[in-house]
Every structure is written in structure tokens, then in C-alpha cells.
mmCIF file of C-alpha atoms and ligand atoms in Angstrom:
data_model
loop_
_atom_site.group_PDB
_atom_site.id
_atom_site.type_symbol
_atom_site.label_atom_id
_atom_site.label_comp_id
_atom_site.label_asym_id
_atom_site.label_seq_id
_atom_site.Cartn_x
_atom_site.Cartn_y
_atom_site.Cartn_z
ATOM 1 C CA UNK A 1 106.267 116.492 84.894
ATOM 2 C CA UNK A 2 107.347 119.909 84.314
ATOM 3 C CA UNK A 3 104.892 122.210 86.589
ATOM 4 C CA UNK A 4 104.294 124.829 83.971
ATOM 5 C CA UNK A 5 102.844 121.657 82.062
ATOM 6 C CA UNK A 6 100.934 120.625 85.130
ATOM 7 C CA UNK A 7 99.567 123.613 86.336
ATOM 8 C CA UNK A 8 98.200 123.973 82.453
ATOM 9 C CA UNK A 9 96.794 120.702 82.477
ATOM 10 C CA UNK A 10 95.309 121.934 85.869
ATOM 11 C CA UNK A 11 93.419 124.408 84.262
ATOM 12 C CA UNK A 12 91.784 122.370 81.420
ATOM 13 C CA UNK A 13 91.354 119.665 83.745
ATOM 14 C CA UNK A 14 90.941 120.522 87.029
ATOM 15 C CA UNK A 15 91.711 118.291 89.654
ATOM 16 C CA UNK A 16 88.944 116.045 91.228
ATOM 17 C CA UNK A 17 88.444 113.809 94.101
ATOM 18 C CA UNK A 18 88.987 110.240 92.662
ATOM 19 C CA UNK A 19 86.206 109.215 95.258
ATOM 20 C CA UNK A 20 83.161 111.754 95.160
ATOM 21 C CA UNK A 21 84.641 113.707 92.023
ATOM 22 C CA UNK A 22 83.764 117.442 93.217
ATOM 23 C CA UNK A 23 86.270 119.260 92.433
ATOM 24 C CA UNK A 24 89.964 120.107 95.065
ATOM 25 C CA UNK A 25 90.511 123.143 96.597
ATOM 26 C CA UNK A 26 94.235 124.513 96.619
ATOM 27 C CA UNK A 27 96.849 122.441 98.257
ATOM 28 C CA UNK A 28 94.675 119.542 98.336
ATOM 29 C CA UNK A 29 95.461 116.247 96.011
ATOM 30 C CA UNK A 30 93.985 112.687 95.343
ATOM 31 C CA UNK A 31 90.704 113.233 97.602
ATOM 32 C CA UNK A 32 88.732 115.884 99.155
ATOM 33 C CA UNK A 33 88.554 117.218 102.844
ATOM 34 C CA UNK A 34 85.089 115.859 102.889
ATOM 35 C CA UNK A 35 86.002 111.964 101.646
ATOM 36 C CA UNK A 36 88.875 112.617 104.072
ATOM 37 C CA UNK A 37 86.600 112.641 107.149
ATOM 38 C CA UNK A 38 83.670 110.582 105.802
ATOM 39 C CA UNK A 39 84.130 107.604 103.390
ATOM 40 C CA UNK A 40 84.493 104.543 105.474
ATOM 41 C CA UNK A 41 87.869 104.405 106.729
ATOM 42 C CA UNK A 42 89.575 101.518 108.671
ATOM 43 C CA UNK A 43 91.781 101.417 111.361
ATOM 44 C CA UNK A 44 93.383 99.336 113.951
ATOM 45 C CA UNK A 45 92.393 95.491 113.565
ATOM 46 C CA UNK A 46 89.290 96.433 111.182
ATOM 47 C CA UNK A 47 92.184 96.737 108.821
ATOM 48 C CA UNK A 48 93.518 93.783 109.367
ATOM 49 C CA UNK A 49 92.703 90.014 107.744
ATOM 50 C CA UNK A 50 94.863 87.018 107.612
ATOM 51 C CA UNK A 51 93.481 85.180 105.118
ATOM 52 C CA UNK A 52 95.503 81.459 104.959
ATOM 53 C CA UNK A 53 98.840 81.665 103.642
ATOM 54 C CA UNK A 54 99.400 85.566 104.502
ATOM 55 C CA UNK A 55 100.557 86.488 107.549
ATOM 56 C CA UNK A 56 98.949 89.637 107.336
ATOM 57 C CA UNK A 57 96.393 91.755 105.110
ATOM 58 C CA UNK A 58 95.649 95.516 105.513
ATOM 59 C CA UNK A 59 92.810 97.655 103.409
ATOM 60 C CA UNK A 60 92.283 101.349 104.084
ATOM 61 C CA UNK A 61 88.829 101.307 103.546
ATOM 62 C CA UNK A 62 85.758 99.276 103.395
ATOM 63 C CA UNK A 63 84.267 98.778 100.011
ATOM 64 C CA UNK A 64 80.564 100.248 99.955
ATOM 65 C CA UNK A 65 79.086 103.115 98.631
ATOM 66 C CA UNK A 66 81.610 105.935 97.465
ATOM 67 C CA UNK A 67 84.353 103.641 97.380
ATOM 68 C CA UNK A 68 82.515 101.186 95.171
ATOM 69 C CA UNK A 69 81.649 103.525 92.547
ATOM 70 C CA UNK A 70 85.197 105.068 92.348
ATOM 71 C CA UNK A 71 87.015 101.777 92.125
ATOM 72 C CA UNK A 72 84.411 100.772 89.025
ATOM 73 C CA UNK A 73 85.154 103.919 86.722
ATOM 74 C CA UNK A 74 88.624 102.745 87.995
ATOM 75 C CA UNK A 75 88.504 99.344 86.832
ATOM 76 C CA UNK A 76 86.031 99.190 84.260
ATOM 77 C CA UNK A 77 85.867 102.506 82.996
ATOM 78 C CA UNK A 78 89.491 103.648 81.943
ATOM 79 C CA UNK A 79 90.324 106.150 84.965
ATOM 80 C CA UNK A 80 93.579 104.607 85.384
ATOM 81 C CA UNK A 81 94.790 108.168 87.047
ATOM 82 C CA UNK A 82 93.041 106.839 90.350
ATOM 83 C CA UNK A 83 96.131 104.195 90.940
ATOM 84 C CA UNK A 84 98.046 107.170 92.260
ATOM 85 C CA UNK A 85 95.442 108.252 94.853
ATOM 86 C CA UNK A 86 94.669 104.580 95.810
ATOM 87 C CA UNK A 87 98.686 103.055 95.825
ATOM 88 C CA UNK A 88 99.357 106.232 98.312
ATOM 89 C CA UNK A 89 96.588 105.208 100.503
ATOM 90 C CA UNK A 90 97.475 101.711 100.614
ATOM 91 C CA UNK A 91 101.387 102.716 100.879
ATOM 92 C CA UNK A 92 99.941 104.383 104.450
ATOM 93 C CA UNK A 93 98.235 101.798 105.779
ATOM 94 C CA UNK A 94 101.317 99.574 105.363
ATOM 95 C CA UNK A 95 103.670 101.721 106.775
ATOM 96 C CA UNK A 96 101.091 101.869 109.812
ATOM 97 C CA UNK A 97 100.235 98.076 110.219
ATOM 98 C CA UNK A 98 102.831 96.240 108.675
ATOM 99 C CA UNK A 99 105.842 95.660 111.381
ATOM 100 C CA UNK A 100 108.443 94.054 108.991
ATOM 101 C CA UNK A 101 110.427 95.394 105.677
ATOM 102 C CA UNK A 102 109.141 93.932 102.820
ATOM 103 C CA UNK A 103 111.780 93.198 100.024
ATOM 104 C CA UNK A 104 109.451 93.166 96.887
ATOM 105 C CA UNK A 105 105.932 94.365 95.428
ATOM 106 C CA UNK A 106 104.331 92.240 93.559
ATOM 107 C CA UNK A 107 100.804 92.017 92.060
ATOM 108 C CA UNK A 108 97.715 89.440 91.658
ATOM 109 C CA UNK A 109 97.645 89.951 88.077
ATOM 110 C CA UNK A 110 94.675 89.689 85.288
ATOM 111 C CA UNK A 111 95.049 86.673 82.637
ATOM 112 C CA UNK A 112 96.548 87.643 79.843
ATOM 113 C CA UNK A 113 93.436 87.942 78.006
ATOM 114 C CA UNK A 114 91.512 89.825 80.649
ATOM 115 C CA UNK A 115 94.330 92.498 80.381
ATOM 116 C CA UNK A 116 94.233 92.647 76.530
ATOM 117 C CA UNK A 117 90.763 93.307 76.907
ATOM 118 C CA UNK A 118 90.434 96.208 79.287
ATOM 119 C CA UNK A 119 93.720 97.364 78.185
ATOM 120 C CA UNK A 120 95.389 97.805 81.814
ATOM 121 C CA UNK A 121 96.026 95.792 84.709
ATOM 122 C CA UNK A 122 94.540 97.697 87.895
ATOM 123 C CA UNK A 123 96.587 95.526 90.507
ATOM 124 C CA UNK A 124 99.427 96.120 88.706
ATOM 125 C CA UNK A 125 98.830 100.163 88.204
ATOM 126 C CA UNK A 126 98.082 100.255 92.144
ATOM 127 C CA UNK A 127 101.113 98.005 92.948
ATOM 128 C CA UNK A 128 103.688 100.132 90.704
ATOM 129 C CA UNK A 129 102.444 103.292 93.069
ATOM 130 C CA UNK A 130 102.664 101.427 96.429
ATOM 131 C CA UNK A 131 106.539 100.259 95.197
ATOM 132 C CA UNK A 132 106.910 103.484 94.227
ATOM 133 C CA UNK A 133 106.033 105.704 97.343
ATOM 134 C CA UNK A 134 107.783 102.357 99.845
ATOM 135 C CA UNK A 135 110.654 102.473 97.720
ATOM 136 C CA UNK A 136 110.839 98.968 97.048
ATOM 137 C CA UNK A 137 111.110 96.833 94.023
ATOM 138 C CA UNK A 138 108.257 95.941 91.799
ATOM 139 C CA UNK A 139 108.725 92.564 90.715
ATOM 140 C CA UNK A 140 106.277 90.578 88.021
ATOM 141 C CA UNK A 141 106.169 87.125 89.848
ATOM 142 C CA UNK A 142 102.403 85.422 89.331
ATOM 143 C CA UNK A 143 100.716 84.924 86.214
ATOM 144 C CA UNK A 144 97.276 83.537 85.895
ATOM 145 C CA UNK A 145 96.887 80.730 84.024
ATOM 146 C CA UNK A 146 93.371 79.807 84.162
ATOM 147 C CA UNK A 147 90.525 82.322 83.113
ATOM 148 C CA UNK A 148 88.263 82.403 86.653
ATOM 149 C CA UNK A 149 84.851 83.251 86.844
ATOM 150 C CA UNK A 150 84.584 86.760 88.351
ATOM 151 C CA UNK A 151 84.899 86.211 92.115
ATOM 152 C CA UNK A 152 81.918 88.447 93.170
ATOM 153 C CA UNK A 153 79.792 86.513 90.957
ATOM 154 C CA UNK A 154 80.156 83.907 93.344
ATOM 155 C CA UNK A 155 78.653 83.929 97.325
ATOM 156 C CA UNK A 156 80.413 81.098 99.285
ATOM 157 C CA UNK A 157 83.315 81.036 100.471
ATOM 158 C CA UNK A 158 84.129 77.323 99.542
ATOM 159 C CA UNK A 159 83.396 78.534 95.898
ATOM 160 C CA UNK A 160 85.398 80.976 95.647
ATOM 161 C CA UNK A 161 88.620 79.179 96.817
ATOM 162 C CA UNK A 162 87.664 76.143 94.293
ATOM 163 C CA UNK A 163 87.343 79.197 91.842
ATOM 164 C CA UNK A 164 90.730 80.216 92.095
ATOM 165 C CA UNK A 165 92.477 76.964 93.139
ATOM 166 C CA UNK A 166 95.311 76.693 90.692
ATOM 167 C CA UNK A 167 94.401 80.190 88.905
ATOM 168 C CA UNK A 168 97.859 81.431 89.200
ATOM 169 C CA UNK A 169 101.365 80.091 88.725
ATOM 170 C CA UNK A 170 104.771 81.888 90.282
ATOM 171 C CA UNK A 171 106.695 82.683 87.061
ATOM 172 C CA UNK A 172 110.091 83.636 88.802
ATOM 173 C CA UNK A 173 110.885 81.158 92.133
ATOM 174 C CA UNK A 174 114.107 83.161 92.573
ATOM 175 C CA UNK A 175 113.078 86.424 92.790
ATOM 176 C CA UNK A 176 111.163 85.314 95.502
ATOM 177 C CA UNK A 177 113.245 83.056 96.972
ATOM 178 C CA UNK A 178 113.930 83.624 100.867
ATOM 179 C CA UNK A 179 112.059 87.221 100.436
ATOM 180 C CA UNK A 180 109.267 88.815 102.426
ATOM 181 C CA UNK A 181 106.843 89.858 99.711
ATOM 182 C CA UNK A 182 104.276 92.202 99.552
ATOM 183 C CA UNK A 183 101.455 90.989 97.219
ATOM 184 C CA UNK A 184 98.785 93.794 96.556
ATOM 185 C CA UNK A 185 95.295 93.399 95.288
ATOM 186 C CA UNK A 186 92.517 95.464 94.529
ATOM 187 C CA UNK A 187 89.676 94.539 96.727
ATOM 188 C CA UNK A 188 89.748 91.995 99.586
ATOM 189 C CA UNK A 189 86.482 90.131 100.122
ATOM 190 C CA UNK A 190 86.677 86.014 100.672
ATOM 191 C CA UNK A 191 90.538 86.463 100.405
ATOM 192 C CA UNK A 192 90.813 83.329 97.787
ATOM 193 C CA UNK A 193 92.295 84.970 95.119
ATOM 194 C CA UNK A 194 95.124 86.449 97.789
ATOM 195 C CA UNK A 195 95.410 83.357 98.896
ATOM 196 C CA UNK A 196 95.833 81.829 96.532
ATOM 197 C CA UNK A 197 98.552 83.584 94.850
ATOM 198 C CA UNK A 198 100.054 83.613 98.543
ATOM 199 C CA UNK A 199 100.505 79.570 98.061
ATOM 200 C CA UNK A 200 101.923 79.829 95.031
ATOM 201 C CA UNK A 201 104.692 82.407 96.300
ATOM 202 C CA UNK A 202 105.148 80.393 99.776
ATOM 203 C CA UNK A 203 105.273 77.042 97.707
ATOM 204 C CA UNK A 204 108.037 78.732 95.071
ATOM 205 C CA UNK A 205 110.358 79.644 98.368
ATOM 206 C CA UNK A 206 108.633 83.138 99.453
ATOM 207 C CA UNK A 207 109.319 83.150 103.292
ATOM 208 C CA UNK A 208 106.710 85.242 104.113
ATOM 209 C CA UNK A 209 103.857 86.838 101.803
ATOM 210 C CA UNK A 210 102.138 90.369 103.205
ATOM 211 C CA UNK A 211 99.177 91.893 101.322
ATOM 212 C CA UNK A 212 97.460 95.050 100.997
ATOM 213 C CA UNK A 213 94.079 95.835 98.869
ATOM 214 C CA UNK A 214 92.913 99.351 98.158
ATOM 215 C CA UNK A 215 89.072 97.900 100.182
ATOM 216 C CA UNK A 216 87.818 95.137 101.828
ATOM 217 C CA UNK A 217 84.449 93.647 101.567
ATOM 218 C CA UNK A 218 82.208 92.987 104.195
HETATM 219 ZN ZN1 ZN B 301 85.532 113.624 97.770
#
């Protein structure tokens, strides 16, 4: 964007803290010094899951509180600019606990009604940013065929995988073919939905399947 145009925009809309929305001081960008020290950061193997099927899965943060209320004016309430903040986040936290290249970004993406509805496609937003800052090709591989039942709606475990068993279907075997993927989500909790889109890749050739989420649950 040309930065007389930004630095307009700046001052009719000045640049907030997706998390706690007070407003940046100079220099400062996505999030402010205080969310910086104090939402509820991860790190080492608090970061980590390996849900089945994914050989690894790394969140920034843990969903509660701050991050919670964000992500829903993200999701549900049009704020589509967050996916810039979040995909740089999450583009850190695989740099730091991913060891291996990944060859592709790819997304676990609404139905096609779902995204006709809300008018975007939040895994997709956050995984065109994390492509984007890694430098590596976003690819549109899953699709979901099934309309689920919102996961959170449901408690155990064993429902949620039954929830999202055969949800998804890999529309493009070759692109994954042979190819360490990097599958990003919004919010990690059971890890049925990753998995289960993980399957589907491994199943259509994928030979290894990564993940990231902006959050985990729990
Ligand atoms: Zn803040």
C-alpha cells in the first residue's frame, strides 16, 4: 500500500491491538507492549500437540480470556484485518518449533455453505499470511464435504472425532503427493478436525502433515 495512503488511513483509523483493542503507540504493530508480556503465551512443549496423524502441532497461545474474545470479533464478527496479526504469530512459532521445511500451506477449510454465510474463510485468511511471511506456497487441497456440528458444541473427545470422521475430502492428491505439508487451523482443542484433515492428506500421498493453530484449548 502506498504509505501516504496508510499513514492517512492511520489517522482515521488508528491502529489497535487486535487482542485488547487499546490503541498502539509508534513503532508498534498487530498487538500492544502490554498483550506482548501478558496474554497467555506458550512456549517450549506447552506448544506442542501431536494429535494422530500429525507429526507435530504448535499454537502460540492458549485460548482463554483475551484471546477468546479477539478470535470471536475475528471469526464471527467481520474483523478479518486480525489474520495478519495472528498468521505472523503463528509464522513464529513455526519457525521456532518446527525442525523440517515444509513445501506447502494449506488450510482446514469451512463447507462451502458455512463460507457463503459468514462471507470469509478464517483458516484460510490466517493460512494465506503464514504462506506469506514462510514464503511458501498456499495450496487449496481439503474441502469439507459434510456440514459438522460445531466442534465446541460437543465435550468428548470420542464425539468429536465421530463428528468430523469423513468431514473433509483431499481435492488435489498431487499437489500433495510426496510433500511435507503444513495444514493450519484456527484453534486446536480435541485435535479431530486436524486430524482429520491430516488422514485425508496422509491417505492422498502427503508424506508428512505439520500443523499450526493461532490457540489451543485446554
Ligand atoms: Zn493489547
Amino acid at each position: 500500500m502506498n504509505r501516504l495512503w496508510s499513514a492517512f488511513l492511520d489517522l482515521l483509523f488508528p491502529p489497535k491491538c487486535v487482542f485488547c483493542r487499546s490503541l498502539l503507540p509508534d513503532g508498534e504493530r498487530d498487538l500492544c507492549p502490554r498483550c506482548r508480556r501478558e496474554l497467555p503465551w506458550l512456549s517450549g512443549s506447552a506448544a506442542e500437540q501431536k494429535p494422530e496423524f500429525i507429526a507435530l502441532a504448535c499454537s502460540p497461545l492458549r485460548y482463554e480470556e483475551t484471546v477468546r474474545t479477539s478470535f470471536h470479533r475475528y471469526k464471527f464478527y467481520g474483523q478479518t484485518s486480525y489474520a495478519k496479526a495472528y498468521g505472523r504469530l503463528m509464522a513464529v512459532c513455526v519457525r521456532v518449533h518446527l525442525d523440517e521445511p515444509c513445501d506447502l500451506v494449506t488450510w482446514a477449510p469451512l463447507s462451502r455453505r458455512r463460507k457463503r454465510e459468514r462471507g470469509y474463510d478464517q483458516a484460510q485468511l490466517l493460512a494465506q499470511v503464514v504462506a506469506e511471511e514462510l514464503g511458501l506456497p498456499l495450496c487449496s487441497t481439503l474441502e469439507k464435504v459434510r456440514d459438522t456440528a460445531p466442534q465446541s458444541g460437543l465435550e468428548e473427545n470420542s464425539a468429536r472425532r465421530a463428528n468430523a470422521l469423513g468431514a473433509y475430502r483431499c481435492t488435489d492428491p498431487a499437489a500433495v503427493q510426496d510433500k511435507r505439508v503444513l495444514l493450519i487451523d484456527d484453534v486446536l482443542t480435541s485435535g479431530a478436525t486436524a486430524s482429520e484433515c491430516a488422514r485425508m492428506l496422509r491417505t492422498a500421498g502427503a508424506k508428512v502433515v505439520f500443523c499450526a493453530t493461532l490457540a489451543r484449548a485446554h
